[in-house]
Coordinates of C-alpha atoms and ligand atoms in Angstrom, one line a residue:
M1 CA -104.1 -39.7 7.5
S2 CA -106.4 -39.3 4.4
V3 CA -106.0 -36.4 1.9
Y4 CA -109.3 -35.1 3.2
D5 CA -108.0 -35.1 6.8
K6 CA -104.8 -33.4 5.6
A7 CA -106.8 -30.7 3.8
V8 CA -109.1 -30.0 6.7
K9 CA -106.2 -29.7 9.1
L10 CA -104.5 -27.2 6.8
L11 CA -107.8 -25.2 6.5
I12 CA -108.3 -25.1 10.1
D13 CA -104.7 -23.8 10.6
G14 CA -105.4 -20.9 8.1
C15 CA -103.6 -22.3 5.1
V16 CA -104.9 -22.6 1.5
V17 CA -105.6 -25.9 -0.3
A18 CA -106.5 -26.6 -4.0
I19 CA -109.7 -28.6 -4.3
P20 CA -111.5 -29.9 -7.3
T21 CA -115.0 -28.7 -7.9
E22 CA -117.4 -29.4 -10.8
T23 CA -116.7 -26.0 -12.4
V24 CA -112.8 -25.5 -12.1
Y25 CA -110.3 -26.2 -9.4
G26 CA -110.7 -23.8 -6.5
L27 CA -108.1 -22.4 -4.1
A28 CA -109.9 -22.7 -0.9
A29 CA -109.4 -21.0 2.6
N30 CA -111.5 -20.5 5.7
A31 CA -113.9 -17.8 4.7
F32 CA -114.1 -16.6 8.3
N33 CA -110.4 -16.1 8.7
P34 CA -109.0 -12.7 7.2
A35 CA -105.4 -14.0 7.4
A36 CA -106.3 -17.2 5.5
I37 CA -108.1 -15.1 2.8
E38 CA -105.0 -12.9 2.4
R39 CA -103.1 -16.1 1.5
I40 CA -105.4 -16.7 -1.4
F41 CA -104.8 -13.1 -2.9
A42 CA -101.1 -13.4 -2.3
A43 CA -100.8 -16.9 -4.0
K44 CA -102.9 -15.9 -7.1
G45 CA -101.6 -12.4 -7.3
R46 CA -105.4 -11.5 -7.4
P47 CA -106.4 -7.9 -7.7
R48 CA -107.5 -6.7 -4.2
D49 CA -110.9 -5.4 -5.6
N50 CA -111.9 -8.7 -7.0
P51 CA -114.2 -10.4 -4.4
L52 CA -114.3 -14.1 -3.7
I53 CA -117.2 -16.7 -3.8
V54 CA -117.9 -18.3 -0.5
H55 CA -118.7 -22.1 -0.9
V56 CA -121.2 -23.7 1.5
A57 CA -122.4 -27.4 1.9
D58 CA -126.1 -26.5 1.5
L59 CA -128.7 -23.7 1.8
E60 CA -128.8 -24.2 5.6
M61 CA -125.3 -23.3 6.0
A62 CA -125.8 -20.2 3.8
R63 CA -128.7 -19.2 6.2
G64 CA -126.1 -19.0 8.9
L65 CA -123.9 -16.3 7.4
G66 CA -125.9 -13.1 8.3
L67 CA -127.0 -12.4 4.8
E68 CA -130.5 -11.3 3.3
I69 CA -131.7 -14.3 1.3
P70 CA -134.8 -13.3 -0.6
E71 CA -137.6 -16.0 -1.3
L72 CA -136.8 -16.0 -4.9
A73 CA -133.2 -17.2 -4.0
E74 CA -134.6 -19.9 -1.7
R75 CA -136.5 -21.2 -4.8
L76 CA -133.4 -21.1 -7.0
A77 CA -131.4 -23.0 -4.2
E78 CA -134.0 -25.7 -4.0
N79 CA -133.6 -26.3 -7.7
F80 CA -130.0 -25.4 -8.5
W81 CA -128.1 -26.1 -5.3
T82 CA -129.9 -29.4 -4.4
A83 CA -128.4 -32.7 -5.3
G84 CA -130.8 -34.9 -7.3
S85 CA -132.9 -31.9 -8.5
P86 CA -133.1 -32.0 -12.4
L87 CA -131.9 -28.4 -12.7
Q88 CA -128.9 -28.9 -10.3
G89 CA -126.0 -26.7 -11.6
P90 CA -123.2 -24.3 -10.8
L91 CA -125.0 -21.1 -9.6
T92 CA -123.6 -18.4 -7.4
M93 CA -126.0 -16.0 -5.7
V94 CA -124.9 -12.6 -4.6
F95 CA -126.8 -11.6 -1.2
K96 CA -126.8 -8.3 0.8
R97 CA -125.3 -8.4 4.3
K98 CA -127.8 -8.0 7.2
T99 CA -127.6 -4.7 8.8
A100 CA -125.9 -4.6 12.4
R101 CA -129.4 -4.1 13.8
A102 CA -130.9 -7.1 11.9
L103 CA -128.0 -9.3 13.1
R104 CA -128.5 -8.2 16.8
A105 CA -132.2 -9.0 16.4
A106 CA -131.5 -12.5 15.2
P107 CA -128.7 -14.1 17.0
P108 CA -126.7 -16.3 17.1
Q109 CA -125.0 -16.1 13.9
R110 CA -122.4 -18.8 13.4
G111 CA -120.0 -16.4 11.7
I112 CA -119.7 -13.3 9.8
I113 CA -118.0 -13.1 6.4
P114 CA -115.2 -10.5 6.7
D115 CA -114.7 -7.6 4.4
E116 CA -111.5 -9.2 3.0
V117 CA -113.8 -11.9 1.1
S118 CA -116.1 -9.4 -0.5
C119 CA -113.5 -6.6 -0.8
G120 CA -115.6 -4.1 1.1
L121 CA -118.8 -4.6 -0.9
D122 CA -122.1 -4.7 1.2
T123 CA -122.9 -8.1 -0.6
V124 CA -121.3 -11.7 -0.4
A125 CA -121.4 -14.2 -3.4
V126 CA -122.3 -17.6 -2.2
R127 CA -122.6 -21.1 -4.0
V128 CA -123.1 -24.8 -3.2
P129 CA -120.5 -26.8 -5.2
N130 CA -121.5 -30.2 -6.6
H131 CA -118.2 -32.2 -6.1
P132 CA -117.9 -34.8 -3.5
A133 CA -114.3 -33.8 -2.4
M134 CA -115.3 -30.1 -2.0
L135 CA -118.5 -30.9 -0.2
E136 CA -116.9 -33.5 2.2
I137 CA -114.1 -30.9 3.1
I138 CA -116.6 -28.2 3.7
R139 CA -118.7 -30.5 6.0
Q140 CA -115.7 -31.7 8.0
C141 CA -114.4 -28.1 8.4
G142 CA -117.8 -26.9 9.6
F143 CA -117.0 -23.4 8.1
P144 CA -117.5 -22.0 4.6
L145 CA -114.6 -21.9 2.2
A146 CA -113.8 -18.9 0.1
A147 CA -112.4 -20.2 -3.2
P148 CA -111.5 -18.5 -6.5
S149 CA -110.0 -20.5 -9.4
A150 CA -106.9 -22.0 -8.3
N151 CA -104.6 -20.4 -11.1
V152 CA -102.4 -17.4 -11.2
S153 CA -104.7 -14.5 -11.8
G154 CA -105.3 -13.8 -15.4
S155 CA -104.3 -17.2 -16.8
P156 CA -106.8 -19.8 -18.1
S157 CA -108.8 -21.3 -15.3
P158 CA -107.5 -24.8 -14.0
T159 CA -109.5 -27.7 -15.2
K160 CA -107.0 -30.4 -14.3
A161 CA -104.7 -30.8 -11.2
E162 CA -101.7 -30.4 -13.5
H163 CA -102.9 -26.8 -14.4
V164 CA -103.0 -26.0 -10.7
Y165 CA -99.4 -27.3 -10.3
A166 CA -98.2 -25.5 -13.2
D167 CA -99.3 -22.2 -11.9
L168 CA -99.1 -22.6 -8.1
S169 CA -96.5 -25.3 -7.2
G170 CA -94.2 -24.1 -4.4
K171 CA -96.8 -21.4 -3.4
I172 CA -99.4 -23.7 -1.8
P173 CA -99.0 -26.8 0.6
L174 CA -101.6 -29.3 -1.0
I175 CA -103.4 -29.9 -4.2
I176 CA -106.0 -32.5 -4.3
D177 CA -106.2 -34.3 -7.8
G178 CA -109.7 -35.1 -8.7
G179 CA -109.2 -35.5 -12.4
D180 CA -110.9 -33.3 -15.1
C181 CA -113.6 -31.0 -13.9
D182 CA -117.0 -31.9 -15.2
C183 CA -118.1 -28.5 -16.3
G184 CA -114.8 -26.8 -17.0
L185 CA -116.3 -23.4 -16.8
E186 CA -116.9 -21.1 -13.8
S187 CA -120.4 -20.8 -12.2
T188 CA -123.2 -18.5 -13.4
V189 CA -123.2 -15.4 -10.9
V190 CA -126.5 -13.7 -10.3
M191 CA -127.9 -11.1 -7.9
F192 CA -131.5 -10.0 -7.3
D193 CA -133.3 -6.8 -7.9
E194 CA -136.9 -7.3 -6.4
N195 CA -138.1 -10.1 -8.5
K196 CA -135.6 -9.8 -11.2
I197 CA -132.6 -12.1 -11.6
K198 CA -129.5 -10.3 -12.9
I199 CA -126.8 -12.4 -14.5
L200 CA -123.4 -10.7 -13.6
R201 CA -121.4 -13.6 -15.2
P202 CA -122.9 -16.1 -17.6
G203 CA -122.2 -19.9 -17.0
A204 CA -123.7 -23.3 -17.5
V205 CA -126.8 -22.3 -15.7
T206 CA -128.3 -20.2 -18.5
A207 CA -130.7 -17.2 -18.7
E208 CA -133.2 -19.7 -20.3
M209 CA -133.1 -22.0 -17.2
L210 CA -133.3 -19.1 -14.8
S211 CA -136.3 -17.6 -16.7
E212 CA -138.5 -20.3 -15.2
F213 CA -138.3 -18.5 -11.9
G214 CA -138.4 -14.8 -12.8
E215 CA -137.6 -12.0 -15.2
V216 CA -133.8 -12.4 -16.1
E217 CA -131.5 -9.5 -17.3
V218 CA -127.9 -10.1 -18.5
E219 CA -125.5 -7.5 -17.2
D220 CA -122.5 -8.3 -19.2
G221 CA -119.5 -6.6 -20.7
G222 CA -117.7 -5.5 -17.4
S223 CA -120.7 -5.8 -15.1
I224 CA -120.8 -2.8 -12.6
H225 CA -121.8 -5.2 -9.9
S226 CA -119.2 -7.8 -10.5
P227 CA -115.7 -6.4 -10.3
G228 CA -114.0 -9.6 -11.5
T229 CA -115.7 -9.3 -14.9
R230 CA -113.8 -6.2 -15.9
Y231 CA -110.3 -7.7 -16.2
K232 CA -108.4 -9.4 -19.0
H233 CA -108.9 -12.9 -17.7
Y234 CA -108.5 -16.6 -18.7
A235 CA -105.6 -15.6 -21.1
P236 CA -102.8 -17.9 -22.3
R237 CA -99.4 -16.4 -23.0
A238 CA -100.3 -16.3 -26.8
E239 CA -102.2 -13.5 -28.1
V240 CA -105.8 -14.4 -28.4
I241 CA -107.9 -12.9 -31.2
A242 CA -111.7 -13.5 -31.1
V243 CA -113.2 -13.8 -34.6
E244 CA -116.7 -12.7 -35.1
G245 CA -118.4 -13.5 -38.4
D246 CA -120.4 -16.2 -39.9
A247 CA -120.7 -18.3 -36.9
E248 CA -123.0 -20.6 -38.7
G249 CA -121.8 -24.3 -38.3
F250 CA -118.9 -23.2 -36.1
G251 CA -121.1 -21.7 -33.3
E252 CA -123.3 -24.6 -33.5
F253 CA -120.2 -26.9 -33.1
V254 CA -119.1 -25.1 -30.0
I255 CA -122.5 -25.0 -28.3
T256 CA -123.3 -28.5 -29.0
N257 CA -119.9 -30.3 -29.0
P258 CA -119.3 -31.9 -25.4
E259 CA -115.7 -30.9 -25.7
A260 CA -116.6 -27.2 -25.1
K261 CA -115.7 -27.8 -21.7
T262 CA -112.1 -28.0 -22.7
L263 CA -111.6 -24.3 -23.7
F264 CA -109.3 -23.4 -20.7
A265 CA -107.3 -26.7 -21.2
K266 CA -106.9 -26.0 -25.0
L267 CA -105.6 -22.5 -24.3
R268 CA -102.9 -23.9 -22.0
E269 CA -101.9 -26.6 -24.6
F270 CA -101.5 -24.0 -27.3
D271 CA -99.0 -22.2 -24.9
E272 CA -97.1 -25.4 -24.5
L273 CA -97.0 -25.8 -28.3
G274 CA -95.4 -22.4 -28.5
A275 CA -98.2 -20.6 -30.2
E276 CA -97.8 -16.9 -30.6
Q277 CA -101.3 -16.1 -31.7
I278 CA -104.6 -18.0 -31.2
F279 CA -107.6 -17.3 -33.4
I280 CA -110.9 -18.2 -31.9
Q281 CA -114.3 -18.2 -33.7
L282 CA -116.8 -16.7 -31.3
P283 CA -119.9 -18.8 -30.8
E284 CA -123.4 -17.4 -30.9
P285 CA -123.9 -15.7 -27.5
A286 CA -127.0 -17.6 -26.4
G287 CA -127.4 -20.5 -24.1
I288 CA -124.0 -21.9 -22.9
G289 CA -122.6 -20.1 -26.0
L290 CA -123.0 -16.9 -24.0
A291 CA -120.6 -18.3 -21.2
L292 CA -118.0 -19.2 -23.7
Y293 CA -118.3 -15.8 -25.6
N294 CA -117.9 -14.1 -22.1
R295 CA -114.6 -16.2 -21.5
I296 CA -113.1 -15.8 -24.9
I297 CA -113.5 -12.0 -25.3
R298 CA -111.8 -11.6 -21.9
A299 CA -108.9 -14.0 -22.9
A300 CA -108.6 -11.8 -26.1
E301 CA -108.6 -8.7 -23.9
F302 CA -111.8 -7.6 -25.7
K303 CA -109.9 -7.6 -29.2
I304 CA -112.6 -8.8 -31.6
V305 CA -112.0 -8.8 -35.3
K306 CA -114.8 -9.2 -37.9
A307 CA -114.2 -11.6 -40.6
E308 CA -115.8 -10.6 -43.6
V309 CA -115.5 -12.1 -47.2
Ligands
LIG1 P1 -113.6 -16.3 -9.6 O1 -113.8 -16.9 -8.2 O2 -112.2 -16.0 -9.9 O3 -114.3 -17.2 -10.6 O4 -114.5 -15.1 -9.7 C1 -115.6 -14.7 -8.8 C2 -116.5 -14.0 -9.5 O5 -117.6 -13.6 -8.5 C3 -116.1 -12.6 -10.0 O6 -116.6 -12.3 -11.3 C4 -116.5 -11.6 -9.0 O7 -116.6 -10.3 -9.5 C5 -117.8 -12.3 -8.6 N1 -118.3 -11.8 -7.3 C6 -117.7 -12.4 -6.0 N2 -118.3 -11.6 -4.9 C7 -119.1 -10.8 -5.5 C8 -120.1 -9.9 -4.9 N3 -120.1 -9.7 -3.6 N4 -120.8 -9.0 -5.7 C9 -120.7 -9.3 -7.1 N5 -119.9 -10.2 -7.7 C10 -119.2 -10.9 -6.9
LIG2 MG1 -110.9 -17.0 -11.7

């Protein structure tokens, strides 16, 4: 039996499986099955008010979920969710659920996302991952997979199978090793307000890239619409201190250095070295720097010191 067959069987049976994606490793379960969703929250120790992202194979599968997908989102999907598109990238879109009346008027739905996934919100977050393992497993399952990062809640996100093993071994039945994640940062999360695109969590799909399609607003610093952005997050055991100051040179380095994707792996390495404090220079909060800034200040529990000479 191949590892994919094993994963699919476990997922059909309502179990959780750690699967690589291009962003970070995900802890996946059948998004239609409330008991399976409960296993995600239990394994991670995830706060019950932090909703999960639903992963689908393509836009067509997203259309089958009983959600209101505005035209603007369809255009974003064609660009950011489509393999081979020059803009293809990690983008999560938050959609309103259709009303019961709208659902009755447009049957048959292939499935409804239960409240357990969206923690009672009237919206559901959806994305198309860009990783052959994750896509193959979704296609073979035929149902969408809810998948937050495959770590203990609050610790740095897992960008290698070893990170998942360190956090969750003994708690989950299967980890698929896909090597290092390409992106190493979670997806950009957006929602729509008329023709406005609101960024709830910055990521590798930047405000600049989205602004080709409409007006963009960044709702950061504990987004009211995105419960998960309020918490201390991504934190190693060591105390993290975010340093703001003359970011010249350093900020430029973080933004342009391809190793920027190793932020979470580095935080875990410092823990292994026994570090008690980690000082991190904050990058300029622009472009991909905004996504890094967002993760670093959460790892630092929003403690920022100003370095002035
Ligand atoms: P994680 O899967 O741990 O990377 O986090 C998922 C992110 O998506 C968190 O920041 C959540 O707050 C956000 N999210 C998930 N579902 C929704 C939703 N329905 N509305 C707004 N934000 C959401
Ligand atoms: Mg996470």
